[in-house]
Coordinates of N, CA and C in Angstrom, one line a residue:
X1 N 23.3 -39.1 0.0 CA 23.9 -37.9 -0.4 C 22.9 -37.0 -1.2
X2 N 22.1 -37.6 -2.1 CA 21.1 -36.9 -2.8 C 20.1 -36.3 -1.9
X3 N 19.6 -37.0 -0.9 CA 18.7 -36.5 0.1 C 19.2 -35.3 0.9
X4 N 20.5 -35.3 1.2 CA 21.1 -34.2 1.9 C 21.2 -33.0 1.0
X5 N 21.5 -33.1 -0.2 CA 21.5 -32.0 -1.2 C 20.2 -31.4 -1.3
X6 N 19.1 -32.3 -1.5 CA 17.8 -31.8 -1.7 C 17.3 -31.1 -0.4
X7 N 17.7 -31.6 0.8 CA 17.3 -31.0 2.0 C 18.0 -29.6 2.2
X8 N 19.3 -29.5 1.8 CA 20.0 -28.3 1.9 C 19.4 -27.2 0.9
X9 N 19.0 -27.7 -0.3 CA 18.4 -26.8 -1.3 C 17.1 -26.2 -0.7
X10 N 16.3 -27.1 -0.2 CA 15.0 -26.7 0.4 C 15.2 -25.7 1.5
X11 N 16.2 -25.9 2.4 CA 16.5 -25.0 3.5 C 17.0 -23.6 3.0
X12 N 17.8 -23.6 1.9 CA 18.2 -22.4 1.3 C 17.1 -21.6 0.7
X13 N 16.2 -22.3 0.0 CA 15.0 -21.7 -0.5 C 14.1 -21.1 0.6
X14 N 14.0 -21.8 1.6 CA 13.1 -21.4 2.8 C 13.7 -20.1 3.4
X15 N 15.0 -20.1 3.5 CA 15.7 -18.9 4.1 C 15.6 -17.7 3.1
X16 N 15.7 -17.9 1.8 CA 15.6 -16.8 0.9 C 14.2 -16.2 0.9
X17 N 13.2 -17.0 1.1 CA 11.8 -16.5 1.3 C 11.6 -15.7 2.5
X18 N 12.3 -16.1 3.6 CA 12.2 -15.3 4.9 C 12.8 -13.9 4.8
X19 N 13.7 -13.7 3.9 CA 14.4 -12.4 3.8 C 13.4 -11.4 3.2
X20 N 12.3 -11.8 2.5 CA 11.4 -10.9 1.9 C 10.4 -10.3 2.9
X21 N 10.3 -10.8 4.1 CA 9.4 -10.3 5.1 C 10.1 -10.1 6.4
X22 N 9.8 -9.0 7.1 CA 10.3 -8.7 8.4 C 9.1 -8.2 9.2
X23 N 9.1 -8.5 10.5 CA 8.0 -8.0 11.3 C 7.9 -6.4 11.2
X24 N 6.8 -5.9 11.0 CA 6.6 -4.4 10.8 C 6.6 -3.8 12.2
X25 N 7.5 -2.8 12.4 CA 7.5 -2.0 13.6 C 7.2 -0.6 13.2
X26 N 6.4 0.1 14.0 CA 6.1 1.5 13.6 C 7.3 2.4 14.0
X27 N 7.5 3.4 13.2 CA 8.5 4.4 13.5 C 8.0 5.3 14.6
X28 N 6.7 5.6 14.6 CA 6.2 6.5 15.6 C 4.9 5.8 16.2
X29 N 4.7 6.0 17.5 CA 3.6 5.3 18.1 C 2.3 6.2 18.1
X30 N 2.5 7.4 17.9 CA 1.4 8.4 18.0 C 0.6 8.5 16.7
X31 N -0.7 8.7 16.8 CA -1.5 9.1 15.6 C -2.5 10.1 16.0
X32 N -3.2 10.6 15.1 CA -4.2 11.6 15.5 C -5.6 11.2 15.0
X33 N -6.6 11.5 15.8 CA -8.0 11.2 15.4 C -8.5 12.1 14.3
X34 N -7.9 13.3 14.1 CA -8.4 14.2 13.2 C -7.7 14.2 11.8
X35 N -7.0 13.1 11.6 CA -6.3 12.8 10.3 C -6.6 11.4 9.9
X36 N -7.1 11.3 8.7 CA -7.4 10.0 8.1 C -6.6 9.7 6.9
X37 N -6.1 8.5 6.8 CA -5.3 8.0 5.7 C -5.9 6.7 5.2
X38 N -6.4 6.7 3.9 CA -7.1 5.5 3.4 C -6.9 5.4 1.9
X39 N -7.1 4.2 1.4 CA -6.9 3.9 0.0 C -8.1 4.2 -0.8
X40 N -7.9 4.5 -2.1 CA -9.0 4.9 -3.0 C -10.0 3.7 -3.1
X41 N -9.6 2.5 -3.2 CA -10.4 1.3 -3.3 C -10.2 0.4 -2.1
X42 N -11.2 -0.3 -1.7 CA -11.1 -1.3 -0.6 C -10.3 -2.5 -1.1
X43 N -10.6 -2.9 -2.4 CA -10.0 -4.1 -3.0 C -9.1 -3.7 -4.2
X44 N -8.1 -4.5 -4.4 CA -7.2 -4.2 -5.5 C -6.9 -5.6 -6.3
X45 N -6.4 -5.4 -7.5 CA -6.0 -6.6 -8.3 C -4.6 -7.0 -7.9
X46 N -4.3 -8.3 -8.2 CA -2.9 -8.8 -7.8 C -1.8 -8.2 -8.6
X47 N -2.2 -7.5 -9.8 CA -1.1 -7.0 -10.6 C -1.0 -5.4 -10.5
X48 N -1.6 -4.9 -9.4 CA -1.5 -3.4 -9.2 C 0.0 -3.0 -9.1
X49 N 0.3 -1.9 -9.7 CA 1.7 -1.4 -9.6 C 1.7 -0.2 -8.6
X50 N 0.6 0.4 -8.4 CA 0.5 1.5 -7.4 C -0.8 1.6 -6.8
X51 N -0.8 2.2 -5.6 CA -2.1 2.3 -4.8 C -2.3 3.8 -4.5
X52 N -3.4 4.3 -4.8 CA -3.7 5.7 -4.6 C -4.3 5.8 -3.2
X53 N -3.7 6.7 -2.3 CA -4.2 6.9 -1.0 C -4.6 8.4 -0.8
X54 N -5.5 8.6 0.1 CA -6.0 9.9 0.4 C -5.7 10.3 1.9
X55 N -5.3 11.6 2.0 CA -5.1 12.2 3.3 C -6.2 13.1 3.6
X56 N -6.9 12.9 4.7 CA -8.0 13.9 5.1 C -7.6 14.5 6.4
X57 N -7.4 15.8 6.3 CA -7.0 16.6 7.5 C -8.2 17.4 8.0
X58 N -8.7 16.9 9.1 CA -9.9 17.6 9.7 C -9.4 18.5 10.9
X59 N -8.2 18.7 11.0 CA -7.6 19.5 12.1 C -7.5 21.0 11.7
X60 N -7.1 21.8 12.6 CA -6.8 23.2 12.3 C -5.4 23.5 12.0
X61 N -4.6 22.4 11.9 CA -3.1 22.5 11.7 C -2.8 22.1 10.2
X62 N -1.7 22.7 9.7 CA -1.1 22.3 8.5 C -0.3 21.1 8.7
X63 N -0.3 20.1 7.8 CA 0.4 18.9 8.0 C 1.3 18.7 6.8
X64 N 2.3 17.9 7.0 CA 3.2 17.6 5.9 C 3.6 16.1 5.9
X65 N 3.8 15.5 4.7 CA 4.3 14.2 4.7 C 5.2 14.0 3.5
X66 N 6.2 13.1 3.6 CA 7.1 12.8 2.5 C 6.6 11.7 1.7
X67 N 7.3 11.3 0.6 CA 6.9 10.2 -0.2 C 7.4 8.9 0.3
X68 N 8.0 8.8 1.4 CA 8.5 7.6 2.1 C 7.4 6.7 2.6
X69 N 7.4 5.5 2.3 CA 6.4 4.5 2.7 C 6.9 3.1 2.8
X70 N 6.2 2.2 3.4 CA 6.5 0.8 3.4 C 5.2 0.1 3.0
X71 N 5.4 -1.1 2.5 CA 4.3 -2.0 2.2 C 4.3 -3.2 3.2
X72 N 3.2 -3.4 3.9 CA 3.1 -4.4 4.9 C 2.0 -5.4 4.4
X73 N 2.2 -6.7 4.8 CA 1.2 -7.7 4.6 C 0.8 -8.3 5.9
X74 N -0.5 -8.6 6.1 CA -1.0 -9.3 7.3 C -0.7 -10.7 7.2
X75 N 0.1 -11.2 8.2 CA 0.4 -12.7 8.2 C -0.7 -13.5 8.7
X76 N -0.6 -14.8 8.5 CA -1.6 -15.7 9.0 C -1.7 -15.7 10.5
X77 N -0.6 -15.3 11.2 CA -0.6 -15.2 12.6 C -1.2 -13.9 13.2
X78 N -1.8 -13.0 12.3 CA -2.4 -11.8 12.8 C -1.4 -10.7 12.9
X79 N -0.1 -10.9 12.7 CA 0.9 -9.9 12.8 C 1.2 -9.2 11.4
X80 N 1.6 -8.0 11.4 CA 1.9 -7.3 10.2 C 3.4 -7.5 9.9
X81 N 3.7 -7.7 8.6 CA 5.1 -7.9 8.2 C 5.4 -7.0 7.1
X82 N 6.6 -6.4 7.1 CA 7.1 -5.5 6.1 C 7.6 -6.3 5.0
X83 N 7.2 -5.9 3.8 CA 7.7 -6.6 2.6 C 9.0 -5.9 2.2
X84 N 10.0 -6.6 2.0 CA 11.3 -6.0 1.6 C 11.3 -5.8 0.1
X85 N 11.9 -4.8 -0.4 CA 12.0 -4.5 -1.8 C 12.6 -5.6 -2.6
X86 N 12.3 -5.6 -3.9 CA 13.0 -6.6 -4.8 C 14.5 -6.3 -4.8
X87 N 14.8 -5.0 -4.7 CA 16.2 -4.5 -4.5 C 16.1 -3.6 -3.3
X88 N 17.2 -3.2 -2.7 CA 17.1 -2.2 -1.6 C 16.3 -1.0 -2.0
X89 N 15.3 -0.7 -1.2 CA 14.4 0.4 -1.5 C 14.9 1.7 -0.8
X90 N 15.1 2.7 -1.7 CA 15.5 4.0 -1.2 C 14.5 5.1 -1.7
X91 N 14.3 6.1 -0.9 CA 13.4 7.1 -1.2 C 14.1 8.5 -1.2
X92 N 13.7 9.3 -2.1 CA 14.1 10.7 -2.1 C 13.1 11.5 -1.2
X93 N 13.5 11.8 0.0 CA 12.5 12.4 0.9 C 12.6 13.9 0.9
X94 N 13.2 14.4 -0.2 CA 13.2 15.9 -0.3 C 11.9 16.4 -0.8
X95 N 11.1 15.6 -1.4 CA 9.8 16.0 -1.9 C 8.7 15.9 -0.8
X96 N 8.3 17.0 -0.3 CA 7.3 17.0 0.8 C 6.0 17.5 0.3
X97 N 4.9 16.9 0.8 CA 3.6 17.3 0.4 C 2.9 18.0 1.6
X98 N 2.2 19.0 1.4 CA 1.5 19.7 2.5 C 0.0 19.5 2.4
X99 N -0.6 19.5 3.5 CA -2.1 19.4 3.6 C -2.6 20.5 4.4
X100 N -3.4 21.4 3.8 CA -3.9 22.5 4.6 C -4.9 22.0 5.6
X101 N -5.2 22.9 6.6 CA -6.2 22.5 7.6 C -7.6 22.3 6.9
X102 N -8.3 21.3 7.4 CA -9.6 21.0 6.9 C -9.7 20.8 5.4
X103 N -8.8 20.0 4.9 CA -8.7 19.7 3.5 C -8.3 18.3 3.2
X104 N -8.3 17.9 2.0 CA -8.0 16.6 1.6 C -6.9 16.6 0.5
X105 N -6.1 15.6 0.4 CA -5.1 15.5 -0.6 C -4.9 14.0 -0.9
X106 N -4.3 13.7 -2.1 CA -4.0 12.3 -2.4 C -2.6 12.1 -3.0
X107 N -2.1 10.9 -2.9 CA -0.8 10.6 -3.4 C -0.9 9.2 -3.9
X108 N -0.1 8.9 -4.9 CA 0.0 7.5 -5.5 C 1.3 6.9 -5.0
X109 N 1.2 5.7 -4.4 CA 2.3 5.0 -3.8 C 2.7 3.8 -4.8
X110 N 3.9 3.8 -5.3 CA 4.4 2.9 -6.2 C 4.9 1.6 -5.5
X111 N 3.9 0.6 -5.4 CA 4.2 -0.6 -4.7 C 5.1 -1.6 -5.5
X112 N 5.3 -1.2 -6.8 CA 6.1 -2.1 -7.6 C 7.5 -2.2 -7.2
X113 N 8.0 -1.2 -6.4 CA 9.3 -1.3 -5.8 C 9.5 -2.4 -4.8
X114 N 8.3 -2.8 -4.3 CA 8.3 -3.9 -3.3 C 8.0 -5.3 -3.9
X115 N 7.1 -5.3 -4.9 CA 6.7 -6.6 -5.4 C 6.1 -6.5 -6.8
X116 N 6.2 -7.5 -7.6 CA 5.7 -7.5 -8.9 C 4.2 -8.0 -8.9
X117 N 3.9 -8.7 -7.9 CA 2.5 -9.3 -7.8 C 2.1 -9.5 -6.3
X118 N 0.9 -9.0 -6.0 CA 0.4 -9.2 -4.7 C -0.3 -10.6 -4.6
X119 N -0.4 -11.1 -3.4 CA -1.0 -12.4 -3.2 C -2.5 -12.2 -3.1
X120 N -3.3 -12.9 -4.0 CA -4.8 -12.8 -4.0 C -5.3 -13.4 -2.6
X121 N -6.1 -12.6 -2.0 CA -6.7 -13.1 -0.7 C -6.0 -12.5 0.5
X122 N -4.9 -11.8 0.3 CA -4.1 -11.2 1.4 C -4.5 -9.8 1.7
X123 N -4.4 -9.3 2.9 CA -4.6 -8.0 3.3 C -3.3 -7.2 3.4
X124 N -3.2 -6.0 2.9 CA -2.0 -5.2 2.8 C -2.3 -3.9 3.4
X125 N -1.2 -3.1 3.7 CA -1.4 -1.7 4.1 C -0.1 -0.9 3.7
X126 N -0.4 0.3 3.4 CA 0.7 1.3 3.1 C 0.9 1.9 4.5
X127 N 2.2 2.0 4.9 CA 2.6 2.6 6.2 C 3.4 3.8 5.9
X128 N 3.0 4.9 6.4 CA 3.8 6.1 6.3 C 3.6 7.0 7.5
X129 N 4.2 8.2 7.4 CA 4.1 9.1 8.6 C 3.9 10.5 8.1
X130 N 3.5 11.4 9.0 CA 3.4 12.8 8.7 C 3.8 13.6 9.9
X131 N 3.9 14.9 9.8 CA 4.3 15.7 10.9 C 3.5 17.0 10.8
X132 N 3.3 17.7 12.0 CA 2.6 18.9 12.1 C 3.6 20.1 12.2
X133 N 3.0 21.3 12.3 CA 3.8 22.5 12.3 C 4.7 22.6 13.6
X134 N 4.4 21.8 14.6 CA 5.2 21.8 15.8 C 6.3 20.7 15.8
X135 N 6.4 20.0 14.6 CA 7.4 19.0 14.5 C 7.1 17.6 15.1
X136 N 5.8 17.4 15.5 CA 5.4 16.2 16.1 C 5.2 15.2 14.9
X137 N 5.7 14.0 15.1 CA 5.6 12.9 14.0 C 4.5 11.9 14.4
X138 N 3.7 11.5 13.4 CA 2.6 10.5 13.6 C 2.7 9.4 12.5
X139 N 2.4 8.2 12.9 CA 2.3 7.1 12.0 C 0.9 6.9 11.5
X140 N 0.7 6.5 10.2 CA -0.6 6.2 9.7 C -0.5 5.0 8.8
X141 N -1.7 4.3 8.6 CA -1.8 3.1 7.8 C -3.0 3.2 6.9
X142 N -2.9 2.7 5.7 CA -4.1 2.6 4.8 C -4.2 1.1 4.3
X143 N -5.2 0.4 4.8 CA -5.3 -1.0 4.5 C -6.1 -1.2 3.2
X144 N -5.8 -2.3 2.5 CA -6.6 -2.8 1.4 C -6.4 -4.3 1.2
X145 N -7.3 -4.9 0.5 CA -7.3 -6.3 0.3 C -7.1 -6.6 -1.1
X146 N -6.2 -7.6 -1.4 CA -6.0 -8.0 -2.8 C -6.9 -9.2 -3.0
X147 N -7.9 -8.9 -3.9 CA -8.9 -9.9 -4.2 C -9.4 -9.6 -5.6
X148 N -9.0 -10.3 -6.6 CA -9.3 -10.0 -8.0 C -10.8 -10.0 -8.2
X149 N -11.5 -10.9 -7.7 CA -13.0 -11.0 -8.0 C -13.7 -9.8 -7.3
X150 N -13.4 -9.5 -6.1 CA -14.0 -8.4 -5.4 C -13.6 -7.1 -5.9
X151 N -12.3 -7.0 -6.4 CA -11.9 -5.7 -7.1 C -12.7 -5.5 -8.4
X152 N -12.9 -6.5 -9.1 CA -13.7 -6.4 -10.3 C -15.2 -6.0 -10.0
X153 N -15.7 -6.6 -9.0 CA -17.1 -6.2 -8.5 C -17.1 -4.7 -8.1
X154 N -16.1 -4.3 -7.3 CA -16.0 -2.9 -6.9 C -15.9 -1.9 -8.1
X155 N -15.1 -2.3 -9.1 CA -15.0 -1.4 -10.3 C -16.3 -1.3 -10.9
X156 N -17.1 -2.4 -11.1 CA -18.4 -2.3 -11.7 C -19.4 -1.5 -10.9
X157 N -19.3 -1.6 -9.6 CA -20.2 -0.9 -8.7 C -19.9 0.6 -8.8
X158 N -18.6 1.0 -8.7 CA -18.3 2.4 -8.7 C -18.6 3.1 -10.1
X159 N -18.5 2.3 -11.1 CA -18.8 2.8 -12.5 C -20.2 2.6 -13.0
X160 N -21.1 2.1 -12.1 CA -22.4 1.8 -12.5 C -22.5 0.7 -13.5
X161 N -21.6 -0.2 -13.5 CA -21.6 -1.4 -14.4 C -21.1 -1.1 -15.7
X162 N -20.5 0.0 -16.0 CA -20.1 0.4 -17.3 C -18.6 0.0 -17.6
X163 N -17.9 -0.2 -16.6 CA -16.4 -0.4 -16.7 C -16.0 -1.8 -16.2
X164 N -14.9 -2.2 -16.8 CA -14.3 -3.5 -16.4 C -13.0 -3.2 -15.6
X165 N -12.1 -4.1 -15.5 CA -10.9 -4.0 -14.8 C -10.1 -2.7 -15.2
X166 N -9.5 -2.1 -14.2 CA -8.7 -0.9 -14.5 C -7.7 -1.2 -15.5
X167 N -7.6 -0.4 -16.5 CA -6.7 -0.6 -17.6 C -5.3 -0.4 -17.3
X168 N -5.0 0.7 -16.6 CA -3.6 0.9 -16.2 C -3.6 1.4 -14.8
X169 N -3.4 0.4 -13.8 CA -3.4 0.8 -12.4 C -2.3 1.8 -12.0
X170 N -1.3 1.9 -12.8 CA -0.2 2.9 -12.6 C -0.7 4.3 -12.7
X171 N -1.8 4.6 -13.4 CA -2.3 5.9 -13.5 C -3.7 6.0 -12.9
X172 N -4.0 5.2 -12.0 CA -5.2 5.1 -11.2 C -6.5 5.7 -11.7
X173 N -7.5 5.0 -11.7 CA -8.8 5.5 -12.0 C -9.1 5.4 -13.5
X174 N -8.2 5.0 -14.4 CA -8.5 4.9 -15.8 C -9.2 3.5 -16.0
X175 N -10.2 3.5 -16.7 CA -11.0 2.3 -16.9 C -11.0 1.8 -18.3
X176 N -11.3 0.6 -18.5 CA -11.5 0.0 -19.8 C -13.1 -0.1 -20.0
X177 N -13.6 0.5 -21.1 CA -15.0 0.4 -21.3 C -15.4 -0.9 -21.8
X178 N -16.4 -1.5 -21.2 CA -16.8 -2.8 -21.7 C -17.5 -2.7 -23.1
X179 N -17.2 -3.6 -23.9 CA -17.8 -3.7 -25.2 C -19.1 -4.4 -25.1
X180 N -20.3 -3.7 -25.3 CA -21.6 -4.4 -25.1 C -21.8 -5.5 -26.2
X181 N -21.0 -5.5 -27.3 CA -21.2 -6.5 -28.3 C -20.5 -7.8 -28.0
X182 N -19.8 -7.9 -26.9 CA -19.0 -9.1 -26.6 C -19.9 -10.0 -25.7

């Protein structure tokens, strides 16, 4: 009887873990070569609460995007999986960002609605969409890798060796100055 209860408990725990990931399916299959969506840093720390992404519009069109996004993780099988929110994730899509032709813009994506901690060594991506003046919708992705050691090296490289781990990732780009006396 004890073995059956332990087996059932393991099965329930396994199923509850499965609910956190679903295979990621794009909302739109089209994208554009003249629009780039990328993260501020190639690497991030496992305790990041938000990721800053940049939109580069090299087209002659004005583009718009909402604050709606998903967080995906690359599975060991090479497939992308959507991380489900800690609670049901809802977005207020009334706030629309515009990107002028041949310009760049950035936005911060609050990944803490999906997870408290990223898995070190995993590849993630922010998935979102934009539309042009003609109402055409396009899907875009910005990939990044969670690797604490490489994120620390990247911070030191970008700062010329003067800064350590980002002090408050929620406000992106703020750094903690290393104390040379330590």
